[in-house]
């Protein structure tokens, strides 16, 4: 959610570069404040501290969830994640170099996340069923469109879509979750 804001503000930069990896047409050549290992850790600690009054366990889990974004990017990106702003050391295992391996592994991770949530919660009403499975369906459709559709038209479009998507899916998942309860 931080990255598209920094891109639109001109603080971080991305280039549309079809073939950069087999899976993504984007060249993430400058994003140290959202995507370096050091700042990812800092964002995670900051997020955990924001929820400390919910209890230490909840705060630690939320911090780890924020940090999981960096770990998942580390698996998929080619080496373009700096250690810290200004560092020349770039990290990334490059799963995106193979379209087939990307789709298999990312779909498996998405399915695992959906199943963990589906089995650890249950709907309180019909909205709890349809809002949740509707969200899963729309996220799946967007994934397929991203994987097989044309590259984005401009960097501005990437930033706007990123912010709109982050806002929409935050509100949508909050709404669905309000209509479900712990199983
Ligand atoms: Zn990322």
PDB file of C-alpha atoms and ligand atoms in Angstrom:
ATOM      1  CA  UNK A   1       0.000   0.000   0.000  1.00  0.00           C
ATOM      2  CA  UNK A   2       2.983   2.307   0.572  1.00  0.00           C
ATOM      3  CA  UNK A   3       4.664   1.659  -2.775  1.00  0.00           C
ATOM      4  CA  UNK A   4       2.090   3.179  -5.207  1.00  0.00           C
ATOM      5  CA  UNK A   5       1.912   6.328  -3.047  1.00  0.00           C
ATOM      6  CA  UNK A   6       5.704   6.725  -3.208  1.00  0.00           C
ATOM      7  CA  UNK A   7       5.680   6.031  -6.982  1.00  0.00           C
ATOM      8  CA  UNK A   8       3.016   8.706  -7.644  1.00  0.00           C
ATOM      9  CA  UNK A   9       4.899  11.117  -5.358  1.00  0.00           C
ATOM     10  CA  UNK A  10       8.041  10.596  -7.473  1.00  0.00           C
ATOM     11  CA  UNK A  11      10.015   9.265  -4.485  1.00  0.00           C
ATOM     12  CA  UNK A  12      10.282   5.722  -5.886  1.00  0.00           C
ATOM     13  CA  UNK A  13      10.437   4.713  -9.545  1.00  0.00           C
ATOM     14  CA  UNK A  14       9.303   1.851 -11.758  1.00  0.00           C
ATOM     15  CA  UNK A  15       9.703   1.354 -15.510  1.00  0.00           C
ATOM     16  CA  UNK A  16       7.396  -0.498 -17.907  1.00  0.00           C
ATOM     17  CA  UNK A  17       9.748  -3.001 -19.516  1.00  0.00           C
ATOM     18  CA  UNK A  18       8.050  -6.030 -21.143  1.00  0.00           C
ATOM     19  CA  UNK A  19      10.271  -9.093 -20.703  1.00  0.00           C
ATOM     20  CA  UNK A  20      12.004  -7.761 -17.567  1.00  0.00           C
ATOM     21  CA  UNK A  21      11.100 -11.144 -16.171  1.00  0.00           C
ATOM     22  CA  UNK A  22       8.937 -13.674 -17.993  1.00  0.00           C
ATOM     23  CA  UNK A  23       6.005 -12.961 -15.652  1.00  0.00           C
ATOM     24  CA  UNK A  24       6.024  -9.199 -15.063  1.00  0.00           C
ATOM     25  CA  UNK A  25       6.541  -6.323 -17.538  1.00  0.00           C
ATOM     26  CA  UNK A  26       7.770  -4.049 -14.721  1.00  0.00           C
ATOM     27  CA  UNK A  27      11.350  -3.040 -13.895  1.00  0.00           C
ATOM     28  CA  UNK A  28      11.430  -2.244 -10.156  1.00  0.00           C
ATOM     29  CA  UNK A  29      14.733  -0.373 -10.340  1.00  0.00           C
ATOM     30  CA  UNK A  30      14.247   2.128  -7.477  1.00  0.00           C
ATOM     31  CA  UNK A  31      12.089   1.353  -4.449  1.00  0.00           C
ATOM     32  CA  UNK A  32      14.316   1.365  -1.356  1.00  0.00           C
ATOM     33  CA  UNK A  33      11.812   2.991   1.051  1.00  0.00           C
ATOM     34  CA  UNK A  34       9.055   0.417   0.502  1.00  0.00           C
ATOM     35  CA  UNK A  35      11.084  -2.653  -0.521  1.00  0.00           C
ATOM     36  CA  UNK A  36      14.567  -2.742   1.056  1.00  0.00           C
ATOM     37  CA  UNK A  37      15.024  -5.437   3.700  1.00  0.00           C
ATOM     38  CA  UNK A  38      15.838  -2.836   6.370  1.00  0.00           C
ATOM     39  CA  UNK A  39      12.790  -0.656   5.677  1.00  0.00           C
ATOM     40  CA  UNK A  40      10.485  -3.692   5.340  1.00  0.00           C
ATOM     41  CA  UNK A  41      11.593  -4.658   8.848  1.00  0.00           C
ATOM     42  CA  UNK A  42      11.024  -1.076  10.043  1.00  0.00           C
ATOM     43  CA  UNK A  43       7.495  -0.894   8.522  1.00  0.00           C
ATOM     44  CA  UNK A  44       6.718  -4.249  10.180  1.00  0.00           C
ATOM     45  CA  UNK A  45       7.866  -3.067  13.621  1.00  0.00           C
ATOM     46  CA  UNK A  46       5.968   0.220  13.196  1.00  0.00           C
ATOM     47  CA  UNK A  47       2.775  -1.659  12.245  1.00  0.00           C
ATOM     48  CA  UNK A  48       3.176  -4.038  15.206  1.00  0.00           C
ATOM     49  CA  UNK A  49       3.631  -1.073  17.591  1.00  0.00           C
ATOM     50  CA  UNK A  50       0.410   0.512  16.283  1.00  0.00           C
ATOM     51  CA  UNK A  51      -1.501  -2.550  17.538  1.00  0.00           C
ATOM     52  CA  UNK A  52       0.396  -3.152  20.767  1.00  0.00           C
ATOM     53  CA  UNK A  53      -2.639  -2.258  22.868  1.00  0.00           C
ATOM     54  CA  UNK A  54      -4.474  -5.214  21.269  1.00  0.00           C
ATOM     55  CA  UNK A  55      -2.028  -7.452  23.090  1.00  0.00           C
ATOM     56  CA  UNK A  56       1.536  -8.520  22.461  1.00  0.00           C
ATOM     57  CA  UNK A  57       0.612 -11.701  20.561  1.00  0.00           C
ATOM     58  CA  UNK A  58      -1.696  -9.895  18.122  1.00  0.00           C
ATOM     59  CA  UNK A  59       0.898  -7.158  17.581  1.00  0.00           C
ATOM     60  CA  UNK A  60       3.672  -9.679  16.809  1.00  0.00           C
ATOM     61  CA  UNK A  61       1.442 -11.605  14.373  1.00  0.00           C
ATOM     62  CA  UNK A  62       0.437  -8.385  12.571  1.00  0.00           C
ATOM     63  CA  UNK A  63       4.088  -7.315  12.324  1.00  0.00           C
ATOM     64  CA  UNK A  64       5.049 -10.712  10.890  1.00  0.00           C
ATOM     65  CA  UNK A  65       2.187 -10.471   8.384  1.00  0.00           C
ATOM     66  CA  UNK A  66       3.528  -7.121   7.149  1.00  0.00           C
ATOM     67  CA  UNK A  67       7.016  -8.615   6.865  1.00  0.00           C
ATOM     68  CA  UNK A  68       5.657 -11.635   4.956  1.00  0.00           C
ATOM     69  CA  UNK A  69       5.137  -9.247   2.007  1.00  0.00           C
ATOM     70  CA  UNK A  70       8.931  -8.804   1.733  1.00  0.00           C
ATOM     71  CA  UNK A  71       9.579 -12.552   2.023  1.00  0.00           C
ATOM     72  CA  UNK A  72       7.046 -13.287  -0.741  1.00  0.00           C
ATOM     73  CA  UNK A  73       8.594 -10.564  -2.937  1.00  0.00           C
ATOM     74  CA  UNK A  74      12.048 -12.038  -2.190  1.00  0.00           C
ATOM     75  CA  UNK A  75      10.888 -15.357  -3.668  1.00  0.00           C
ATOM     76  CA  UNK A  76       9.280 -13.888  -6.800  1.00  0.00           C
ATOM     77  CA  UNK A  77      11.361 -10.824  -7.793  1.00  0.00           C
ATOM     78  CA  UNK A  78      14.642 -10.989  -9.683  1.00  0.00           C
ATOM     79  CA  UNK A  79      17.453  -9.511  -7.548  1.00  0.00           C
ATOM     80  CA  UNK A  80      16.080  -5.946  -7.243  1.00  0.00           C
ATOM     81  CA  UNK A  81      15.339  -5.722  -3.483  1.00  0.00           C
ATOM     82  CA  UNK A  82      18.122  -3.703  -1.796  1.00  0.00           C
ATOM     83  CA  UNK A  83      19.405  -4.525   1.686  1.00  0.00           C
ATOM     84  CA  UNK A  84      18.865  -0.879   2.710  1.00  0.00           C
ATOM     85  CA  UNK A  85      18.471   2.475   0.865  1.00  0.00           C
ATOM     86  CA  UNK A  86      21.721   3.035  -1.010  1.00  0.00           C
ATOM     87  CA  UNK A  87      22.936  -0.545  -0.667  1.00  0.00           C
ATOM     88  CA  UNK A  88      24.355  -2.132  -3.841  1.00  0.00           C
ATOM     89  CA  UNK A  89      23.390  -5.610  -2.610  1.00  0.00           C
ATOM     90  CA  UNK A  90      20.197  -6.702  -4.377  1.00  0.00           C
ATOM     91  CA  UNK A  91      18.140  -9.703  -3.274  1.00  0.00           C
ATOM     92  CA  UNK A  92      15.561 -11.839  -5.072  1.00  0.00           C
ATOM     93  CA  UNK A  93      15.231 -15.508  -6.047  1.00  0.00           C
ATOM     94  CA  UNK A  94      13.554 -14.810  -9.419  1.00  0.00           C
ATOM     95  CA  UNK A  95      10.540 -17.118  -9.450  1.00  0.00           C
ATOM     96  CA  UNK A  96       9.042 -14.701 -12.040  1.00  0.00           C
ATOM     97  CA  UNK A  97      11.625 -15.944 -14.591  1.00  0.00           C
ATOM     98  CA  UNK A  98       9.302 -18.931 -15.140  1.00  0.00           C
ATOM     99  CA  UNK A  99       5.635 -18.258 -15.954  1.00  0.00           C
ATOM    100  CA  UNK A 100       4.634 -21.885 -15.302  1.00  0.00           C
ATOM    101  CA  UNK A 101       6.438 -22.116 -11.940  1.00  0.00           C
ATOM    102  CA  UNK A 102       5.059 -18.689 -10.927  1.00  0.00           C
ATOM    103  CA  UNK A 103       1.447 -19.628 -11.637  1.00  0.00           C
ATOM    104  CA  UNK A 104       1.755 -23.010  -9.890  1.00  0.00           C
ATOM    105  CA  UNK A 105       3.470 -21.665  -6.753  1.00  0.00           C
ATOM    106  CA  UNK A 106       1.535 -18.371  -6.442  1.00  0.00           C
ATOM    107  CA  UNK A 107      -1.798 -20.159  -6.988  1.00  0.00           C
ATOM    108  CA  UNK A 108      -0.844 -22.744  -4.362  1.00  0.00           C
ATOM    109  CA  UNK A 109       0.072 -19.978  -1.871  1.00  0.00           C
ATOM    110  CA  UNK A 110      -3.178 -18.092  -2.575  1.00  0.00           C
ATOM    111  CA  UNK A 111      -5.229 -21.293  -2.192  1.00  0.00           C
ATOM    112  CA  UNK A 112      -3.456 -22.117   1.080  1.00  0.00           C
ATOM    113  CA  UNK A 113      -4.210 -18.632   2.446  1.00  0.00           C
ATOM    114  CA  UNK A 114      -7.869 -18.852   1.418  1.00  0.00           C
ATOM    115  CA  UNK A 115      -8.235 -22.318   2.976  1.00  0.00           C
ATOM    116  CA  UNK A 116      -6.540 -21.310   6.256  1.00  0.00           C
ATOM    117  CA  UNK A 117      -8.939 -18.343   6.546  1.00  0.00           C
ATOM    118  CA  UNK A 118     -12.010 -20.323   5.396  1.00  0.00           C
ATOM    119  CA  UNK A 119     -11.399 -23.093   7.946  1.00  0.00           C
ATOM    120  CA  UNK A 120     -10.432 -20.841  10.871  1.00  0.00           C
ATOM    121  CA  UNK A 121     -13.559 -18.667  10.485  1.00  0.00           C
ATOM    122  CA  UNK A 122     -17.212 -19.299   9.753  1.00  0.00           C
ATOM    123  CA  UNK A 123     -19.876 -16.986   8.311  1.00  0.00           C
ATOM    124  CA  UNK A 124     -22.200 -15.216  10.730  1.00  0.00           C
ATOM    125  CA  UNK A 125     -24.718 -14.519   7.966  1.00  0.00           C
ATOM    126  CA  UNK A 126     -25.080 -14.692   4.187  1.00  0.00           C
ATOM    127  CA  UNK A 127     -22.841 -11.644   3.685  1.00  0.00           C
ATOM    128  CA  UNK A 128     -20.076 -13.540   5.493  1.00  0.00           C
ATOM    129  CA  UNK A 129     -20.276 -16.228   2.819  1.00  0.00           C
ATOM    130  CA  UNK A 130     -20.808 -14.164  -0.328  1.00  0.00           C
ATOM    131  CA  UNK A 131     -18.555 -11.189   0.525  1.00  0.00           C
ATOM    132  CA  UNK A 132     -15.669 -13.548   1.334  1.00  0.00           C
ATOM    133  CA  UNK A 133     -16.008 -15.872  -1.668  1.00  0.00           C
ATOM    134  CA  UNK A 134     -16.746 -12.889  -3.931  1.00  0.00           C
ATOM    135  CA  UNK A 135     -13.456 -11.331  -2.799  1.00  0.00           C
ATOM    136  CA  UNK A 136     -11.603 -14.589  -3.525  1.00  0.00           C
ATOM    137  CA  UNK A 137     -13.194 -14.748  -7.002  1.00  0.00           C
ATOM    138  CA  UNK A 138     -12.370 -11.119  -7.917  1.00  0.00           C
ATOM    139  CA  UNK A 139      -8.772 -11.490  -6.693  1.00  0.00           C
ATOM    140  CA  UNK A 140      -8.462 -14.629  -8.854  1.00  0.00           C
ATOM    141  CA  UNK A 141      -9.826 -12.823 -11.942  1.00  0.00           C
ATOM    142  CA  UNK A 142      -7.424  -9.889 -11.414  1.00  0.00           C
ATOM    143  CA  UNK A 143      -4.525 -12.338 -11.068  1.00  0.00           C
ATOM    144  CA  UNK A 144      -5.380 -13.990 -14.399  1.00  0.00           C
ATOM    145  CA  UNK A 145      -5.771 -10.557 -16.061  1.00  0.00           C
ATOM    146  CA  UNK A 146      -2.385  -9.469 -14.695  1.00  0.00           C
ATOM    147  CA  UNK A 147      -0.744 -12.703 -15.796  1.00  0.00           C
ATOM    148  CA  UNK A 148      -2.123 -12.824 -19.359  1.00  0.00           C
ATOM    149  CA  UNK A 149      -3.265  -9.259 -20.089  1.00  0.00           C
ATOM    150  CA  UNK A 150      -1.297  -6.448 -21.769  1.00  0.00           C
ATOM    151  CA  UNK A 151       1.264  -4.389 -19.807  1.00  0.00           C
ATOM    152  CA  UNK A 152      -0.119  -1.341 -17.951  1.00  0.00           C
ATOM    153  CA  UNK A 153      -0.402   1.819 -20.100  1.00  0.00           C
ATOM    154  CA  UNK A 154       1.662   4.101 -17.849  1.00  0.00           C
ATOM    155  CA  UNK A 155       3.409   4.394 -14.502  1.00  0.00           C
ATOM    156  CA  UNK A 156       0.677   6.796 -13.355  1.00  0.00           C
ATOM    157  CA  UNK A 157      -1.923   4.115 -14.148  1.00  0.00           C
ATOM    158  CA  UNK A 158       0.077   1.607 -12.054  1.00  0.00           C
ATOM    159  CA  UNK A 159       0.113   4.016  -9.110  1.00  0.00           C
ATOM    160  CA  UNK A 160      -3.591   4.868  -9.313  1.00  0.00           C
ATOM    161  CA  UNK A 161      -4.593   1.213  -9.757  1.00  0.00           C
ATOM    162  CA  UNK A 162      -2.343   0.282  -6.837  1.00  0.00           C
ATOM    163  CA  UNK A 163      -3.916   2.804  -4.470  1.00  0.00           C
ATOM    164  CA  UNK A 164      -7.469   2.073  -5.678  1.00  0.00           C
ATOM    165  CA  UNK A 165      -6.889  -1.674  -5.321  1.00  0.00           C
ATOM    166  CA  UNK A 166      -5.372  -1.324  -1.855  1.00  0.00           C
ATOM    167  CA  UNK A 167      -8.300   0.824  -0.687  1.00  0.00           C
ATOM    168  CA  UNK A 168     -10.981  -1.376  -2.292  1.00  0.00           C
ATOM    169  CA  UNK A 169      -9.599  -4.691  -1.035  1.00  0.00           C
ATOM    170  CA  UNK A 170      -8.877  -3.357   2.450  1.00  0.00           C
ATOM    171  CA  UNK A 171     -12.490  -2.189   2.835  1.00  0.00           C
ATOM    172  CA  UNK A 172     -13.889  -5.311   1.135  1.00  0.00           C
ATOM    173  CA  UNK A 173     -11.915  -7.744   3.329  1.00  0.00           C
ATOM    174  CA  UNK A 174     -12.777  -5.724   6.479  1.00  0.00           C
ATOM    175  CA  UNK A 175     -16.472  -5.910   5.461  1.00  0.00           C
ATOM    176  CA  UNK A 176     -16.348  -9.664   4.764  1.00  0.00           C
ATOM    177  CA  UNK A 177     -14.429 -10.324   7.986  1.00  0.00           C
ATOM    178  CA  UNK A 178     -17.002  -8.369  10.041  1.00  0.00           C
ATOM    179  CA  UNK A 179     -19.590 -10.899   8.881  1.00  0.00           C
ATOM    180  CA  UNK A 180     -17.506 -13.910   9.899  1.00  0.00           C
ATOM    181  CA  UNK A 181     -16.455 -15.154  13.296  1.00  0.00           C
ATOM    182  CA  UNK A 182     -13.592 -17.249  14.640  1.00  0.00           C
ATOM    183  CA  UNK A 183     -14.321 -20.962  14.196  1.00  0.00           C
TER     184      UNK A 183
HETATM  185 ZN1  LIG B   1       6.142  -5.778  -2.961  1.00  0.00          ZN
END
